[in-house]
Every structure is written in structure tokens, then in C-alpha cells.
Amino acid sequence: MTAERYNARTIEPKWQRNWDEANVFQAEEDASRPKYYVLEMFPYPSGKIHIGHGRNYVMGDVVARYKRARGFNVLHPMGWDAFGLPAENAAIERKVHPREWTYDNISTMRNQLKLLGLSLDWSREIATCHPDYYARQQELFVDFLANDLVYRRESDVNWDPVDHTVLANEQVIDGRGWRSGAVVEKRKLSQWFFRITTFAEDLLSGLDDLDRWPDKVRLMQRNWIGRSEGLTFSFDLEDEDGNLLDEKLTVYTTRHDTIFGASFCAVSPDHPLAVSRESVNPDLATFRKEFASLGTSEEVIERTEKRGVQLGVYARHPFDRSVRLPVYAANFVLMTYGEGAIFGCPAHDQRDLDFARKYGLPVIPVVMPKDEDAASFEVGNEAYVQKEGENTVLINSDFLNGMSVPEGKDEVASRMEAQGRGERSVNFRLRDWGISRQRYWGCPIPVIHCDDCGVVAVPKADLPVRLPDDATFDKPGNPLEHHPTWKHVACPTCGKPARRETDTMDTFVDSSWYFARFCSPRSDAPVERSSVDYWLPVDQYIGGIEHAILHLLYARFFTRAMQRCGYADIAEPFAGLFTQGMVVHETYQDPKGNWLFPEEITRAEDGSATVTATGEPVKVSPAEKMSKSKRNVVSPEEIVDTYGVDAARWFMLSDTPPERDSEWTQAGIEGAWRLVQRIWRLVNEAVELADTAPDGDPSEDALNVRRAAHKALSKVGEDIERLRFNVAVAHIYELANTIGSAMAKAREGGDGSLAAATREAVELLVQMSAPMVPHIAEESWTLLGHDDMLALSPWPEVDAAMLVEDSMVLPVQVNGKKRDELTISRDADAQEIERAVLELDGVRKALGGAAPRRIIVVPQRIVNVVA
Ligand code: ANZ
Ligand code: ZN
């Protein structure tokens, strides 16, 4: 026994070269074969990858390799989500061109990914910042424009009054510009929007059919789309003295049943009613200014203390002329939802209650649990909101008293509709998607503004609208806007001097159709219809939960929009979705609080740690998401160098269920490395065993090994299908143990059938491990005497006979009463069973020495003895 240690450092690169040279992973369309498209969310080229980034690529790779072995024509591409702010910030801070910065990162990261031995079709690589890609994106934009899926309107942006620039939400930190530190203002700007709301209903109902998506993601999408059924109606308004005004106040509500609990109305500070009263009300003017400095983030608005200013007008209660409701401008009412105006019912809405308590407004409960007493039911500092399925009744509500909530809603809606005062309506939280960005490093929006012709799309023949190379980044604002010549062009329609659009597209646009581009990545058109018809939808999409809402929603919108423009005939881009957990790692700090890389510390037996270079004590904190800023990252180069890729892949797959976070530890990677070595030893030992099939029946030992191997094969296949990689790994461990003992026995005794079975089991072990640890699997396969490549060979057939348990357990009754159990071979015939039954203690006792009258054998189920 002279098996050498498996040397990953030479063997792994060798197989990567072999796969490369044989173009094993290059996908070709082939209508005669079933396709399988597996895709991991493509990376942003931010610098370097750490081992944590690798986990989802490795998972996708296991699926790709497995499906390939299963006979599918597999598409598994890779590309770069390459536009975005960090490149532009690098340009500002480090004076490198965004393109240079981006492509440098791409080449570093491409090399790193290649280390992982992923079965990717690199011939399809795309980078969204490449003119070949964004040219096609501009073409799609032009088509969307023609199909009324894009439009322009005024909308709010975050404005930095010092830098004179628009800020993205993430550039606003605590209400201030990230560079200037100036208090951000809200400004109106003409912006481009994708009409995603056209598909609101369809995007919602489409979720029902996505049964290979996690429920939590579907729920998040549902909530984001936020369909609600309510009532839009208007109040008559009067002035301080009770004179009826011409204006009306239209509100949207989902709780019209609570109309008798209304104690005020509120409009958004941007509502026309508030705007129109600003000049006569200095408090209101100040309030509006403060509101503007909150910026455009809904989240911030939600967090801010609820405040308002009275407008000096009153809403007349629609059903009770004696009640009038003061109207406020309030900072919690959004101009962009419903009508930008509400009636407030403090007893049953927490925001309204906080507001009412602050301004001393009445709190009238109008809904209560059925078993409470209306006379004493009160609301304190917590609004009463009924829970799902709770039995409630309307109170203090005139003609609604005694009704349930739905009955009340129905009654109010009918009366309002009869009065011509309102209509039942459906509202969506979903807004059209604003895609205008005032930045350089993005896809230019391909339109031209002409004083005579208006907005003119750039003719397709003139695409792409290329980014100018000679942009400068030394002053704030949009470099495209500053560029001396770029925006000055002739109008494509009339030829007069005109201006190019200087906005670029939100980078979410780039990632909304890349999966379609991968089907025909070098096409002159955005997509080849025949290619997308063949490859789409993506069968298995894998990525982080952080993209559960926007990215997936935008991609679903884009697919529908492309369908409308004739580019494809599907609505849903991703048939299966998997959201994987992150890789986490402990963090280390020196006494000054500086973060340390894991390789900078030394661990003692007792778990304490010191800085290797200085011997200072290290503060060890619990594992969290690997991130550059905390230095708790491990580089793939280092791991590959020390343990090999296969060990790293194995560890990433084995440690934890794939949807959960997994902690990267030294012990874990070492354990994975030992398994790789173990497989190697088993293979070497198997080679030394005779591989000639022995004559005669296999021994029981041999059968047991075969059963274990085929069961494992069948389970591992199923586990990979269901992406339960850690369970698959466990089955492989188990089989390795069984083989280990069988091998020892086979070497001792002269059981030829056991030797043959063991060898077969080792081959199967290698084949079923191949999707996970492909390098050692290939090397082992060769060692076992095969000259085909494992990456090209089919998944082994399960011998179904080996899955059947060879014995069964039958309950045995005497005169209908269970007396014993019989364990017997599955192929035993009725006579054998009858004979065995009579030998059982329980049966003998029950019969008391007498002979049975009859024995009824229900095959595979039960035996009944009639005494
Ligand atoms: C009266 C009422 C009473 C409300 C009550 C709630 C509870 P969803 O389900 O999300 O559609 N609303 C309407 N427009 C708004 C806006 N522009 N900004 C902030 N809030 C707005 O929510 C609809 C409810 O949100 C509406 O029902 C309205 O308040 C509020 F006990 O009307 B409700
Ligand atoms: Zn013109």
C-alpha cells in the first residue's frame, strides 16, 4: 500500500486545463436535447473575491455538473455587473478611469473564479459596461419607448446644495451629502421611468406559479407590489368660518368602515392643498422646508417623528354634518401613494394615534372585539388593530353599529358610490421604476432633446451612444453634463442643434436582462429569438436574499416588456430560485481596535489568540459576514494553495444547509481536506483489488457493499436535485465508511465477490462525488483505468434491485389478534412463510399445541392464523 498523498497543487490545474482544451463546458444549442440553464447572480467587479463569494458559484457548479451528467445540455455562463458608483468613486479618489478600474478588477476576479474549477462557459462572458452590451440595452430602451413602457416626468431627487449634484439614496447619510456634508434637499427633476406598474397585477399573480421559489421571497415580492382594495372618496371642505370651499379633498382608504372614528385629515406636505397655502402660512413654509430635507427615502420618512401643521381648512364628515375635521399637512403622508391624502382614525392606526396624542385630537374607538363592552372599550397609547380572523364589531358608528368590518366597508362604499362621492378602488404600493441617474459610469439613455421636435429616440443605426472616454471627474456633478462637446448633437429628425440626454440608466437595468443576453451573447440584436426560445427560462437561479425584491422584480418586468416587444415569449425569467446563506467568519482586533486578517493571528490551544508579529493579545469576536472592512476574509488563493480547490468546495457544501449561513473555520477546511485524502486512499486501495468478476453468487458481504453504494447513489442524486448539498455530502461520508471496512475485509479473506463489489462501490463513490470535488474525481477515474473524462460521462445507473430491502417484517395475527412479527426474505413464497409462522413463539403459545385450521398470507402485508 503505497498511495501517495493527493497533490492538489499539480493535479487540480491539470484537470482545469484538460477541461478547457476539450471545451467541455461550452454550450451549443441543440434542439434534440433537453436543456438546463443554471445561473448564479453575476458579480459586481468590486476588487477581489474572498472565499465567501465562492459559495453560490460552487453550488451552481454542482448543479451544472450533475445535470450535464444526467444528459442535459447545460448552459452555465458568467459575466460582470460592471457599471456603478464605486468605479466612479475610485475615479474621484484615485484618479483612475472607471473603465480601467473596472476591467482591472474583472481580470483579477476572473482569475480567482477560474481557480475554483467552475464548469463555466467562458466563451459567453459579458460585461455590462462593454459597448456591445449596452448598445443592445439602448436598443431595448428605444423599443420600450415605442411601446409606451418608458416615459419622462418630474420627480423628486436628493439634491446636494453644495456640490450641486443629485445624490443616490445611499449617498445620503443622516440627511447629509456623503462628500459635502451639506443638508440634502429635495428637488424636482425631469426623470425617466419604466412603466412597471402596467404589469402590477400580472407580476403579482405570476408569483402563484413560481412553485420552485422560496415562499419568503414570493411573500416579499407580494408585499412590495402591495395590492390593496379600498375606497377613494372626497370630502367637502370649508374654511374657518364654515363656508363651503370650491376645492375638495380626495383621500384613499382601506378602512372606510372606520369613518366615524375620523378625527382629522392629513395631506402630504407636497400636496397641492399644502403648497397653495404656503404663502399665507409661515409655519407651513418652514415645515415644508424641513420635510424637503428628509430626502426621498421612504425608510427615513417612516422613522421620523410624526408631525404636522394645520392648513386652516376643514373637511366635512360625509355622514355627520355636525362633525368637521381639521386638515393638516403631515410628514407621514406620502405624495406618491394613493391620493397623497388621508383621513386619520387614531383609535385604529398607530401613526394616526401618535399624531392625535401630540395634537390633542379626539380618539374614538369604532371597532372592538366582539366580547368587549362598547360602553367601556377604550384605546390607550396603542391603536387597536384587529388580528386576522378575530371577531370584531363596529361601535360608535351610527348606521354601521353592530356590523362586522367587511360589512361596514361594504355599506360605506355603497353609500359613497350612491352619492357620487367615491369609488371602490385598487391601489398598488408598487411605483414606476425611476431609472435616471446623473452619473457617468452607466448606460447612456439614448435620446436627444430638440427644441422643435421634443424628445427624439436615437435611431437604432446610430447606436450605441458611447460614453466619452475623456470625461473628467474632478468636479461634482455629472461628468457627461460637464463634458465640453459630448452632449451637443444634431437632431436626428430635423438636423438642428440639439442636446443629448446626459442621464444614464440605473445599474439595475443592466442586470434585468443579462440572463437573456447569455443565450446569444455575441448577437447584433439584443437577443436571438431562437436562442431565448431554447434556453429560457433559467431553470435554476442562485443568489443572495438581498436581491429578493428589486432585482428579481425588475428582471420579471423586463421579461414581460421584452415579450411585449417580441423578443421572447415568456413572462417569467427564473423557473427555480434558490437563495443561499452567506459565509461568516470570526473577527479579530488588536489592542488598538484595528481589524486583523485571519492569517495575522496565532491561535493557542485554549482558544486565545495573539498577533503573530507582536505577540499582543487579540480580541476574538463572533463570526459575521465576511467583509473587506473587517478583514475577516479568507482569500481563495491561500486556500487553494494550502488545501486545494476540492477541499474548499467540499467544505462550502458540507458544513451547513445551503440556505443557512455557514462559518468558515480552520477545523472545517482541514476536515474537508482529510476527506479528499481519504477518497484518494480508497481509490488507490481499490486499484490494488482484483477487478475480475468472480464466478458464482456474490457473498452477503458483497451484496451489502453493493446495496450501500447504490442507495448512496440514488440519494445523492436526489439530494443534488433538491440542492441539499450537505445531506449529499453526509451520504458520501457514510458510503466511504462502509467501503473502508469492506476493503479491509476484502484484503484479508479471499472473497472475490467482495473485492469486485468494493471496487464497483469506489467507482460509484468517485462518480457521485464528481459534481462536488471534480478534480480529484477526474484523477481517480483515470487511476481506476478509465480513459474518458468524467466531466463528459453520464451519471451512473442505479441498480434498482439493490435498493430493495432484502427482508421484510410481517405482522402475524392469530384469530385477528396480533401475536408476533415475522422477519423473512422478500422473495419467500407462501409455503415458506406458513412454515416460518408456525415456528414463532407468540403463535405457538396462542395455538397451545393445536394445529391451525387455516393460514392466510396477504402478500407483503400480514399473516392471519385461524385456530
Ligand atoms: C383610514 C384608516 C383608518 C386607515 C384606519 C388605516 C387604518 P394600504 O393597506 O397600504 O393600502 N394611506 C393612504 N394614502 C396614504 C399616503 N399617501 N401616505 C400615507 N398613508 C396613506 O394602506 C392604506 C391606508 O394607508 C389607508 O387607510 C390610509 O389610512 C393610509 F383605522 O384610511 B387609512
Ligand atoms: Zn428636431
Short mmCIF file of N, CA and C and ligand atoms in Angstrom, two decimals, residues 450 452-453 491 493-494, ligand 2:
data_model
loop_
_atom_site.label_atom_id
_atom_site.label_comp_id
_atom_site.label_asym_id
_atom_site.label_seq_id
_atom_site.Cartn_x
_atom_site.Cartn_y
_atom_site.Cartn_z
N CYS A 450 -34.68 68.01 -28.66
CA CYS A 450 -34.67 69.05 -29.70
C CYS A 450 -35.73 70.08 -29.37
N ASP A 452 -37.41 71.84 -31.29
CA ASP A 452 -38.56 71.76 -32.19
C ASP A 452 -39.27 70.42 -32.12
N CYS A 453 -38.51 69.34 -32.07
CA CYS A 453 -39.12 68.01 -32.19
C CYS A 453 -39.40 67.37 -30.83
N CYS A 491 -30.16 67.18 -34.19
CA CYS A 491 -31.40 66.44 -34.01
C CYS A 491 -31.53 65.42 -35.14
N THR A 493 -34.03 64.11 -36.33
CA THR A 493 -35.23 64.32 -37.14
C THR A 493 -35.10 65.56 -38.03
N CYS A 494 -34.76 66.70 -37.42
CA CYS A 494 -34.75 67.93 -38.22
C CYS A 494 -33.34 68.45 -38.50
ZN ZN B 2 -35.54 68.38 -34.24
#
